[in-house]
Every structure is written in C-alpha cells, then in structure tokens.
Amino acid sequence: MAVAATATPAAATAPARADWSKNIVAAPAGGVLIGNPDAPNKLVEYISYTCPHCAHFADESAKPLASGFIADGSTSVEIRPYLRTTIDYAISLAVTCGTPEQVFGNHAAVLAAQPDWLVRLESASPERQAQWDAAGATGGMAMVIADSGLQPLLARRGIDAEQLSACLADGAKLQAIADSTNYASHVTGVEGTPSFTLNGHLLYDVFDWAGVRSALIAARSAHN
C-alpha cells in the first residue's frame, strides 16, 4: 500500500527587524530627525553649512552612525542648522527645502559639494556682497544661491526653481533656525560647529566622529 508523503513544515521565518535609519521626520528646529523618536539615546548635531569640519564629520560619520547606532532604534539623530555667517542663512533654507527625506539628502549632498560652492561665495567681490545686502532678505538669499551654483544640484534632487524660491522666502522656517541657533549659543553652550548634545547634555571638546562614537558607545552601555 502506498504511503502518502508527509510535507515537512517550513521553518518559521523571523520577522524582519525595523531599520530605523530609514525613518526621517521634520524637526521643530528646522532640520530633520533620523531614527526612532523614542530612542533612549538622542544625539543632536549642530551643523553650519559653511563649516569644513562639518562637511568632514558628515562624510566620516554617515554610514557607521546609521548602521551602528540608528538602525537598531537605540539612537536618534537630529540635524539642526546653525547660523554662523550670512551665507548660512541662504544655504540652510535651501537645504531644508522639500520633504524630510529630501532634506536629509540635501544635507548630505550640499556638504559633499561644499568645496565647490563655498569657494565661489567666499571669493565674491565686496561689491557683489553689498548687492546681496541691498537686495533685502529674500532677494539677497536668492542671489547667494544663484552665485553658489547649487540650483542644478537641488534640481536633481527634485527641488525646482519655484519651490526653491518659496523656501528662501519662508520667514517662519528662518526664524525657527535663528531661534534654535540663539538657544544653542546662549543656553546650551554651543560655541562652534560641529557641536553635539547627547540626551540633552553638551559633549564638551567633542568635534569629530571618533569623539561622538565614544560618547554613543558609553551611553548605550549605560542603558543596557
């Protein structure tokens, strides 16, 4: 008599763990928050887009921070633009244009391209800089972005000319960034960029990825 074959039960598949590094939301200070909003460890980065050290930090930290600390939900990272120079006003509004996902991508792309656009702006003649000032807030920022040559980069990222103009005229966003900068300077104790807070406390004398990584490892151990 033939015996029917018995099917072997399929092994249970463990549910995929959420990758929190893909979760990007708008933050009240004008930037974005990446990761689990309820993460036990909360890192805030104060970034000036005219700061070469900030560009270096962004490049060096992006992958290990995402894979080693954000993805598992243990750490969230908030990027807060910090205004140091007149140029920062225009660049910060351009970077924070678009959806949260676009803003995060803008942040990385603009910092990566910093050696190209920053030299154009810093080499502008005194007469040209006077024209920026004379054009008023919105007009001056539009001139800065035009002189920077960043429009093609932003266009490739889905920010068209009309949307960019609207972002440069966003007084509420600019005020939020300015208020955040003032609070960081006068209350938090931020004196330069990049600077960082972890769980509300300023990381003194920490200005690079090695220092931030050490602080994150210590904080994670404290929560285990």
mmCIF file of C-alpha atoms in Angstrom:
data_model
loop_
_atom_site.group_PDB
_atom_site.id
_atom_site.type_symbol
_atom_site.label_atom_id
_atom_site.label_comp_id
_atom_site.label_asym_id
_atom_site.label_seq_id
_atom_site.Cartn_x
_atom_site.Cartn_y
_atom_site.Cartn_z
ATOM 1 C CA MET A 1 0.000 0.000 0.000
ATOM 2 C CA ALA A 2 1.360 3.387 -0.968
ATOM 3 C CA VAL A 3 2.028 5.754 1.878
ATOM 4 C CA ALA A 4 1.367 9.421 1.250
ATOM 5 C CA ALA A 5 4.380 11.636 1.702
ATOM 6 C CA THR A 6 4.205 13.938 4.661
ATOM 7 C CA ALA A 7 5.107 17.516 3.932
ATOM 8 C CA THR A 8 7.861 18.927 6.069
ATOM 9 C CA PRO A 9 6.700 22.066 7.831
ATOM 10 C CA ALA A 10 8.503 25.163 6.624
ATOM 11 C CA ALA A 11 10.780 26.712 9.140
ATOM 12 C CA ALA A 12 9.317 29.771 10.775
ATOM 13 C CA THR A 13 10.765 32.969 9.407
ATOM 14 C CA ALA A 14 11.677 35.574 11.979
ATOM 15 C CA PRO A 15 10.058 38.926 11.271
ATOM 16 C CA ALA A 16 12.430 41.436 9.762
ATOM 17 C CA ARG A 17 13.701 43.937 12.294
ATOM 18 C CA ALA A 18 12.804 47.524 11.511
ATOM 19 C CA ASP A 19 15.628 49.649 10.125
ATOM 20 C CA TRP A 20 15.135 52.917 11.951
ATOM 21 C CA SER A 21 17.724 54.682 9.795
ATOM 22 C CA LYS A 22 15.021 54.860 7.108
ATOM 23 C CA ASN A 23 12.680 56.828 9.393
ATOM 24 C CA ILE A 24 13.150 60.547 8.726
ATOM 25 C CA VAL A 25 10.791 63.218 10.048
ATOM 26 C CA ALA A 26 10.754 67.005 10.249
ATOM 27 C CA ALA A 27 12.100 68.538 13.462
ATOM 28 C CA PRO A 28 10.812 71.758 15.077
ATOM 29 C CA ALA A 29 14.212 73.486 14.902
ATOM 30 C CA GLY A 30 14.115 73.438 11.110
ATOM 31 C CA GLY A 31 16.123 70.299 10.376
ATOM 32 C CA VAL A 32 15.239 66.618 10.463
ATOM 33 C CA LEU A 33 15.293 63.732 12.920
ATOM 34 C CA ILE A 34 16.567 60.361 11.758
ATOM 35 C CA GLY A 35 15.713 57.190 13.663
ATOM 36 C CA ASN A 36 13.423 56.115 16.447
ATOM 37 C CA PRO A 37 11.802 59.202 18.033
ATOM 38 C CA ASP A 38 11.596 57.252 21.294
ATOM 39 C CA ALA A 39 15.205 56.059 21.208
ATOM 40 C CA PRO A 40 16.863 56.009 24.636
ATOM 41 C CA ASN A 41 19.818 57.962 23.250
ATOM 42 C CA LYS A 42 19.198 61.211 21.430
ATOM 43 C CA LEU A 43 22.058 62.880 19.569
ATOM 44 C CA VAL A 44 21.706 66.420 18.224
ATOM 45 C CA GLU A 45 24.163 67.713 15.632
ATOM 46 C CA TYR A 46 24.633 71.471 15.262
ATOM 47 C CA ILE A 47 25.843 71.967 11.696
ATOM 48 C CA SER A 48 26.909 75.072 9.790
ATOM 49 C CA TYR A 49 26.915 74.536 6.047
ATOM 50 C CA THR A 50 29.899 76.879 5.666
ATOM 51 C CA CYS A 51 31.975 74.834 8.131
ATOM 52 C CA PRO A 52 34.550 72.494 6.506
ATOM 53 C CA HIS A 53 34.798 70.421 9.705
ATOM 54 C CA CYS A 54 31.040 69.839 9.487
ATOM 55 C CA ALA A 55 31.406 68.521 5.951
ATOM 56 C CA HIS A 56 34.171 66.184 7.085
ATOM 57 C CA PHE A 57 32.090 64.943 10.015
ATOM 58 C CA ALA A 58 29.075 64.277 7.792
ATOM 59 C CA ASP A 59 31.164 62.271 5.350
ATOM 60 C CA GLU A 60 33.004 60.271 8.013
ATOM 61 C CA SER A 61 30.037 59.518 10.264
ATOM 62 C CA ALA A 62 27.159 58.861 7.865
ATOM 63 C CA LYS A 63 27.497 55.098 7.326
ATOM 64 C CA PRO A 64 28.738 53.950 10.760
ATOM 65 C CA LEU A 65 26.232 56.159 12.552
ATOM 66 C CA ALA A 66 23.322 54.817 10.516
ATOM 67 C CA SER A 67 24.293 51.138 10.649
ATOM 68 C CA GLY A 68 25.834 51.004 14.101
ATOM 69 C CA PHE A 69 23.552 53.214 16.180
ATOM 70 C CA ILE A 70 20.411 54.433 14.393
ATOM 71 C CA ALA A 71 19.226 51.298 12.561
ATOM 72 C CA ASP A 72 18.526 49.254 15.702
ATOM 73 C CA GLY A 73 16.402 52.010 17.275
ATOM 74 C CA SER A 74 18.794 52.732 20.136
ATOM 75 C CA THR A 75 19.799 56.196 18.911
ATOM 76 C CA SER A 76 18.069 59.040 17.121
ATOM 77 C CA VAL A 77 19.957 61.853 15.417
ATOM 78 C CA GLU A 78 18.582 65.336 14.899
ATOM 79 C CA ILE A 79 20.341 67.672 12.487
ATOM 80 C CA ARG A 80 19.980 71.327 13.464
ATOM 81 C CA PRO A 81 21.290 74.025 11.112
ATOM 82 C CA TYR A 82 23.430 76.543 12.964
ATOM 83 C CA LEU A 83 23.832 80.065 11.573
ATOM 84 C CA ARG A 84 27.389 81.422 11.674
ATOM 85 C CA THR A 85 27.564 83.649 8.595
ATOM 86 C CA THR A 86 25.264 85.498 6.202
ATOM 87 C CA ILE A 87 25.790 82.711 3.671
ATOM 88 C CA ASP A 88 24.485 80.165 6.192
ATOM 89 C CA TYR A 89 21.035 81.789 6.121
ATOM 90 C CA ALA A 90 20.531 81.126 2.414
ATOM 91 C CA ILE A 91 22.177 77.690 2.347
ATOM 92 C CA SER A 92 20.227 76.487 5.397
ATOM 93 C CA LEU A 93 16.894 77.448 3.828
ATOM 94 C CA ALA A 94 17.883 75.770 0.571
ATOM 95 C CA VAL A 95 18.951 72.579 2.345
ATOM 96 C CA THR A 96 15.749 72.397 4.417
ATOM 97 C CA CYS A 97 13.570 72.645 1.285
ATOM 98 C CA GLY A 98 11.378 69.651 0.474
ATOM 99 C CA THR A 99 10.151 66.539 2.253
ATOM 100 C CA PRO A 100 12.088 65.254 5.284
ATOM 101 C CA GLU A 101 13.695 62.613 3.065
ATOM 102 C CA GLN A 102 14.721 65.277 0.547
ATOM 103 C CA VAL A 103 16.078 67.499 3.310
ATOM 104 C CA PHE A 104 18.277 64.716 4.658
ATOM 105 C CA GLY A 105 19.570 64.044 1.171
ATOM 106 C CA ASN A 106 20.084 67.766 0.551
ATOM 107 C CA HIS A 107 22.101 67.958 3.759
ATOM 108 C CA ALA A 108 24.497 65.252 2.637
ATOM 109 C CA ALA A 109 24.730 66.459 -0.962
ATOM 110 C CA VAL A 110 25.331 70.123 -0.141
ATOM 111 C CA LEU A 111 28.019 69.299 2.420
ATOM 112 C CA ALA A 112 29.690 66.904 -0.032
ATOM 113 C CA ALA A 113 29.759 69.667 -2.659
ATOM 114 C CA GLN A 114 30.922 72.324 -0.179
ATOM 115 C CA PRO A 115 34.461 72.691 -1.625
ATOM 116 C CA ASP A 116 32.933 73.772 -4.934
ATOM 117 C CA TRP A 117 30.169 76.186 -3.960
ATOM 118 C CA LEU A 118 31.731 77.710 -0.845
ATOM 119 C CA VAL A 119 34.793 78.996 -2.683
ATOM 120 C CA ARG A 120 32.515 80.730 -5.199
ATOM 121 C CA LEU A 121 30.694 82.586 -2.448
ATOM 122 C CA GLU A 122 33.729 83.383 -0.308
ATOM 123 C CA SER A 123 35.523 84.802 -3.344
ATOM 124 C CA ALA A 124 32.637 87.122 -4.226
ATOM 125 C CA SER A 125 33.782 90.723 -4.530
ATOM 126 C CA PRO A 126 32.870 93.267 -1.846
ATOM 127 C CA GLU A 127 30.646 94.924 -4.455
ATOM 128 C CA ARG A 128 28.759 91.688 -5.046
ATOM 129 C CA GLN A 129 28.356 91.083 -1.322
ATOM 130 C CA ALA A 130 26.986 94.614 -0.988
ATOM 131 C CA GLN A 131 24.421 93.707 -3.633
ATOM 132 C CA TRP A 132 23.364 90.699 -1.543
ATOM 133 C CA ASP A 133 22.749 93.021 1.408
ATOM 134 C CA ALA A 134 20.996 95.678 -0.665
ATOM 135 C CA ALA A 135 18.553 93.163 -2.160
ATOM 136 C CA GLY A 136 16.788 92.550 1.140
ATOM 137 C CA ALA A 137 16.470 89.269 2.995
ATOM 138 C CA THR A 138 14.701 87.130 0.395
ATOM 139 C CA GLY A 139 16.286 88.785 -2.630
ATOM 140 C CA GLY A 140 19.740 88.586 -1.100
ATOM 141 C CA MET A 141 19.383 84.905 -0.306
ATOM 142 C CA ALA A 142 18.211 84.201 -3.849
ATOM 143 C CA MET A 143 21.336 85.932 -5.143
ATOM 144 C CA VAL A 144 23.545 83.898 -2.809
ATOM 145 C CA ILE A 145 22.042 80.639 -4.063
ATOM 146 C CA ALA A 146 22.381 81.776 -7.673
ATOM 147 C CA ASP A 147 26.038 82.694 -7.126
ATOM 148 C CA SER A 148 26.699 79.401 -5.331
ATOM 149 C CA GLY A 149 25.732 77.347 -8.370
ATOM 150 C CA LEU A 150 23.694 74.966 -6.200
ATOM 151 C CA GLN A 151 20.465 75.150 -8.230
ATOM 152 C CA PRO A 152 21.364 72.230 -10.554
ATOM 153 C CA LEU A 153 22.229 70.016 -7.585
ATOM 154 C CA LEU A 154 18.930 70.858 -5.887
ATOM 155 C CA ALA A 155 17.014 70.406 -9.145
ATOM 156 C CA ARG A 156 18.434 66.894 -9.495
ATOM 157 C CA ARG A 157 17.082 66.231 -6.026
ATOM 158 C CA GLY A 158 13.577 67.292 -7.054
ATOM 159 C CA ILE A 159 13.631 70.911 -5.827
ATOM 160 C CA ASP A 160 12.565 73.079 -8.763
ATOM 161 C CA ALA A 161 13.090 76.829 -9.094
ATOM 162 C CA GLU A 162 9.591 77.734 -7.921
ATOM 163 C CA GLN A 163 9.826 75.562 -4.816
ATOM 164 C CA LEU A 164 13.308 76.855 -4.024
ATOM 165 C CA SER A 165 12.097 80.460 -4.263
ATOM 166 C CA ALA A 166 9.266 79.680 -1.859
ATOM 167 C CA CYS A 167 11.674 78.064 0.596
ATOM 168 C CA LEU A 168 14.008 81.058 0.515
ATOM 169 C CA ALA A 169 11.026 83.263 1.386
ATOM 170 C CA ASP A 170 9.946 81.061 4.322
ATOM 171 C CA GLY A 171 10.266 83.513 7.186
ATOM 172 C CA ALA A 172 8.843 81.071 9.745
ATOM 173 C CA LYS A 173 11.471 78.443 8.885
ATOM 174 C CA LEU A 174 14.265 81.018 9.037
ATOM 175 C CA GLN A 175 13.013 82.233 12.417
ATOM 176 C CA ALA A 176 12.928 78.667 13.754
ATOM 177 C CA ILE A 177 16.547 78.137 12.681
ATOM 178 C CA ALA A 178 17.602 81.505 14.109
ATOM 179 C CA ASP A 179 15.836 80.783 17.421
ATOM 180 C CA SER A 180 17.497 77.365 17.589
ATOM 181 C CA THR A 181 20.900 78.939 16.941
ATOM 182 C CA ASN A 182 20.373 81.580 19.624
ATOM 183 C CA TYR A 183 19.231 78.997 22.168
ATOM 184 C CA ALA A 184 22.173 76.756 21.361
ATOM 185 C CA SER A 185 24.614 79.640 21.752
ATOM 186 C CA HIS A 186 23.196 81.241 24.891
ATOM 187 C CA VAL A 187 21.679 78.310 26.789
ATOM 188 C CA THR A 188 23.170 75.041 25.538
ATOM 189 C CA GLY A 189 26.690 76.441 25.349
ATOM 190 C CA VAL A 190 27.452 75.788 21.684
ATOM 191 C CA GLU A 191 30.425 77.915 20.651
ATOM 192 C CA GLY A 192 31.297 76.476 17.254
ATOM 193 C CA THR A 193 30.494 73.780 14.763
ATOM 194 C CA PRO A 194 30.164 70.932 14.589
ATOM 195 C CA SER A 195 28.862 70.611 18.129
ATOM 196 C CA PHE A 196 26.773 67.897 19.702
ATOM 197 C CA THR A 197 24.429 67.199 22.566
ATOM 198 C CA LEU A 198 23.627 63.706 23.771
ATOM 199 C CA ASN A 199 20.493 63.252 25.848
ATOM 200 C CA GLY A 200 20.354 66.989 26.431
ATOM 201 C CA HIS A 201 23.960 67.425 27.555
ATOM 202 C CA LEU A 202 26.624 69.210 25.529
ATOM 203 C CA LEU A 203 29.546 66.994 24.558
ATOM 204 C CA TYR A 204 32.416 69.244 25.602
ATOM 205 C CA ASP A 205 35.535 69.177 23.430
ATOM 206 C CA VAL A 206 33.933 66.706 21.018
ATOM 207 C CA PHE A 207 34.149 67.854 17.415
ATOM 208 C CA ASP A 208 34.688 64.692 15.368
ATOM 209 C CA TRP A 209 33.262 61.249 14.695
ATOM 210 C CA ALA A 210 35.740 59.466 16.974
ATOM 211 C CA GLY A 211 34.578 61.540 19.948
ATOM 212 C CA VAL A 212 30.894 61.188 19.128
ATOM 213 C CA ARG A 213 31.260 57.432 18.631
ATOM 214 C CA SER A 214 32.905 57.033 22.037
ATOM 215 C CA ALA A 215 30.106 59.000 23.700
ATOM 216 C CA LEU A 216 27.430 56.926 21.955
ATOM 217 C CA ILE A 217 29.070 53.643 22.960
ATOM 218 C CA ALA A 218 29.242 54.784 26.588
ATOM 219 C CA ALA A 219 25.612 55.927 26.552
ATOM 220 C CA ARG A 220 24.426 52.676 25.004
ATOM 221 C CA SER A 221 26.295 50.656 27.629
ATOM 222 C CA ALA A 222 24.667 52.700 30.369
ATOM 223 C CA HIS A 223 21.217 51.754 29.067
ATOM 224 C CA ASN A 224 21.961 48.017 28.824
#
